[in-house]
GROMACS .gro file of C-alpha atoms in nm:
model
  144
    1MET     CA    1  -1.692  -5.722   1.424
    2LYS     CA    2  -1.909  -5.417   1.426
    3LYS     CA    3  -1.724  -5.253   1.687
    4LEU     CA    4  -1.386  -5.291   1.510
    5ILE     CA    5  -1.526  -5.139   1.183
    6ILE     CA    6  -1.663  -4.840   1.373
    7LEU     CA    7  -1.323  -4.816   1.526
    8ALA     CA    8  -1.155  -4.781   1.225
    9PHE     CA    9  -1.452  -4.553   1.045
   10ILE     CA   10  -1.406  -4.299   1.390
   11ALA     CA   11  -0.988  -4.383   1.342
   12THR     CA   12  -0.997  -4.237   0.962
   13THR     CA   13  -1.213  -4.002   1.029
   14ALA     CA   14  -1.003  -3.819   1.294
   15PHE     CA   15  -0.711  -3.907   1.115
   16THR     CA   16  -0.826  -3.723   0.785
   17ALA     CA   17  -0.976  -3.408   1.004
   18CYS     CA   18  -0.614  -3.358   1.151
   19THR     CA   19  -0.423  -3.390   0.804
   20THR     CA   20  -0.667  -3.160   0.590
   21MET     CA   21  -0.511  -2.806   0.541
   22LYS     CA   22  -0.746  -2.547   0.605
   23PRO     CA   23  -0.712  -2.117   0.535
   24GLY     CA   24  -0.420  -2.015   0.681
   25THR     CA   25  -0.211  -2.288   0.755
   26ILE     CA   26   0.126  -2.313   0.611
   27GLY     CA   27   0.162  -2.530   0.313
   28ASN     CA   28   0.321  -2.559  -0.030
   29GLY     CA   29   0.276  -2.228  -0.192
   30GLY     CA   30   0.045  -1.993  -0.052
   31LEU     CA   31   0.093  -1.841   0.308
   32SER     CA   32   0.412  -2.045   0.347
   33GLY     CA   33   0.528  -1.853   0.007
   34LEU     CA   34   0.511  -1.517   0.196
   35SER     CA   35   0.785  -1.599   0.426
   36GLY     CA   36   1.134  -1.419   0.383
   37THR     CA   37   1.182  -1.048   0.323
   38TRP     CA   38   1.063  -0.866  -0.014
   39GLU     CA   39   1.164  -0.540  -0.185
   40LEU     CA   40   0.912  -0.278  -0.311
   41ASN     CA   41   0.968  -0.223  -0.683
   42TYR     CA   42   0.604  -0.076  -0.821
   43ILE     CA   43   0.316   0.145  -0.662
   44SER     CA   44   0.006   0.255  -0.812
   45GLY     CA   45  -0.122   0.596  -0.761
   46PRO     CA   46   0.090   0.844  -0.744
   47ARG     CA   47   0.194   1.108  -0.985
   48ILE     CA   48   0.587   1.114  -0.846
   49ALA     CA   49   0.790   0.864  -1.008
   50PHE     CA   50   0.906   0.558  -0.814
   51ASN     CA   51   1.296   0.638  -0.760
   52GLY     CA   52   1.177   1.021  -0.666
   53LEU     CA   53   0.943   0.873  -0.423
   54TYR     CA   54   1.211   0.624  -0.295
   55PRO     CA   55   1.521   0.797  -0.390
   56ALA     CA   56   1.790   0.653  -0.095
   57LYS     CA   57   1.596   0.364   0.010
   58LYS     CA   58   1.305   0.087  -0.112
   59PRO     CA   59   1.076   0.011   0.126
   60THR     CA   60   1.079  -0.361   0.267
   61ILE     CA   61   0.856  -0.579   0.411
   62LYS     CA   62   0.934  -0.926   0.588
   63PHE     CA   63   0.703  -1.214   0.698
   64ASP     CA   64   0.746  -1.421   0.989
   65ILE     CA   65   0.492  -1.694   0.943
   66THR     CA   66   0.560  -1.956   1.218
   67GLU     CA   67   0.520  -1.600   1.494
   68LYS     CA   68   0.218  -1.461   1.261
   69ARG     CA   69   0.395  -1.092   1.230
   70PHE     CA   70   0.568  -0.883   0.958
   71SER     CA   71   0.777  -0.577   0.987
   72GLY     CA   72   0.946  -0.396   0.721
   73ASN     CA   73   1.088  -0.036   0.655
   74THR     CA   74   0.886   0.247   0.500
   75SER     CA   75   1.213   0.382   0.337
   76CYS     CA   76   1.254   0.607   0.670
   77ASN     CA   77   1.092   0.439   0.950
   78SER     CA   78   1.039   0.079   1.109
   79PHE     CA   79   0.701  -0.102   1.090
   80SER     CA   80   0.567  -0.417   1.241
   81GLY     CA   81   0.240  -0.602   1.341
   82ALA     CA   82   0.049  -0.925   1.377
   83LEU     CA   83   0.000  -1.077   1.029
   84ILE     CA   84  -0.360  -1.153   0.923
   85ALA     CA   85  -0.339  -1.371   0.647
   86ASP     CA   86  -0.395  -1.676   0.461
   87ASP     CA   87  -0.343  -1.853   0.168
   88SER     CA   88  -0.430  -1.600  -0.064
   89THR     CA   89  -0.578  -1.312   0.154
   90VAL     CA   90  -0.367  -1.019   0.320
   91ASN     CA   91  -0.508  -0.748   0.590
   92PHE     CA   92  -0.265  -0.454   0.699
   93THR     CA   93  -0.550  -0.233   0.876
   94GLY     CA   94  -0.496  -0.347   1.167
   95PRO     CA   95  -0.245  -0.175   1.448
   96MET     CA   96   0.044  -0.138   1.337
   97ILE     CA   97   0.377  -0.018   1.543
   98MET     CA   98   0.606   0.246   1.380
   99THR     CA   99   0.899   0.473   1.473
  100LYS     CA  100   0.855   0.833   1.398
  101MET     CA  101   1.139   0.967   1.262
  102ALA     CA  102   1.106   1.294   1.015
  103CYS     CA  103   1.115   1.156   0.642
  104PRO     CA  104   1.123   1.399   0.371
  105GLY     CA  105   0.854   1.383   0.074
  106GLU     CA  106   0.557   1.167   0.063
  107GLY     CA  107   0.722   0.797  -0.018
  108GLU     CA  108   0.632   0.688   0.320
  109ALA     CA  109   0.286   0.816   0.365
  110ILE     CA  110   0.206   0.652   0.025
  111PHE     CA  111   0.340   0.345   0.121
  112VAL     CA  112   0.153   0.287   0.420
  113GLN     CA  113  -0.152   0.460   0.296
  114THR     CA  114  -0.146   0.210  -0.010
  115LEU     CA  115  -0.073  -0.095   0.219
  116LYS     CA  116  -0.412  -0.069   0.409
  117LYS     CA  117  -0.587  -0.097   0.079
  118VAL     CA  118  -0.443  -0.418   0.010
  119SER     CA  119  -0.715  -0.722   0.048
  120HIS     CA  120  -0.534  -1.021  -0.122
  121TYR     CA  121  -0.242  -1.107  -0.319
  122ALA     CA  122  -0.030  -1.340  -0.521
  123ILE     CA  123   0.299  -1.504  -0.546
  124THR     CA  124   0.450  -1.542  -0.945
  125SER     CA  125   0.735  -1.747  -1.007
  126ASP     CA  126   0.875  -1.728  -0.609
  127THR     CA  127   1.016  -1.394  -0.677
  128THR     CA  128   0.778  -1.140  -0.725
  129LEU     CA  129   0.444  -1.066  -0.451
  130ASN     CA  130   0.189  -0.867  -0.617
  131PHE     CA  131  -0.034  -0.710  -0.327
  132MET     CA  132  -0.383  -0.682  -0.509
  133MET     CA  133  -0.702  -0.444  -0.445
  134GLY     CA  134  -0.984  -0.632  -0.656
  135ASP     CA  135  -0.835  -0.750  -0.946
  136ILE     CA  136  -0.574  -0.446  -0.987
  137ALA     CA  137  -0.204  -0.505  -0.849
  138ILE     CA  138  -0.130  -0.197  -0.633
  139MET     CA  139   0.210  -0.270  -0.526
  140ARG     CA  140   0.481  -0.538  -0.644
  141PHE     CA  141   0.776  -0.646  -0.450
  142THR     CA  142   1.089  -0.846  -0.508
  143LYS     CA  143   1.233  -1.148  -0.290
  144LYS     CA  144   1.539  -1.037  -0.134
   0.00000   0.00000   0.00000
């Protein structure tokens, strides 16, 4: 009987450990909410109006959670990299691949510089993604 109780305890512990959500796993919301393509509609900092920064095309970012990758377009050049994120934090300071077309204006440089400042994110109403630096939303995207 003692062996049966010990075996049941070990089985229960093993099952619980295997099904417990850990940071960075895909669940209801959090990291899985990032999945898909998002279009920029706000960026903080520049003194130039948003439509002046991106007159022809707005920047986008796409998250592939299963492949742990992100990709997108700065409004001029394409970019991609490895996704370093969990249920509330994200990091874009790692290596990023980017095409090198000449781009008019400052929009691309401001987008890339601001992206590297992001430390965490919040998704509201499943259609708005806020990239945050501290308590301040420095970029806002709408789900496409």
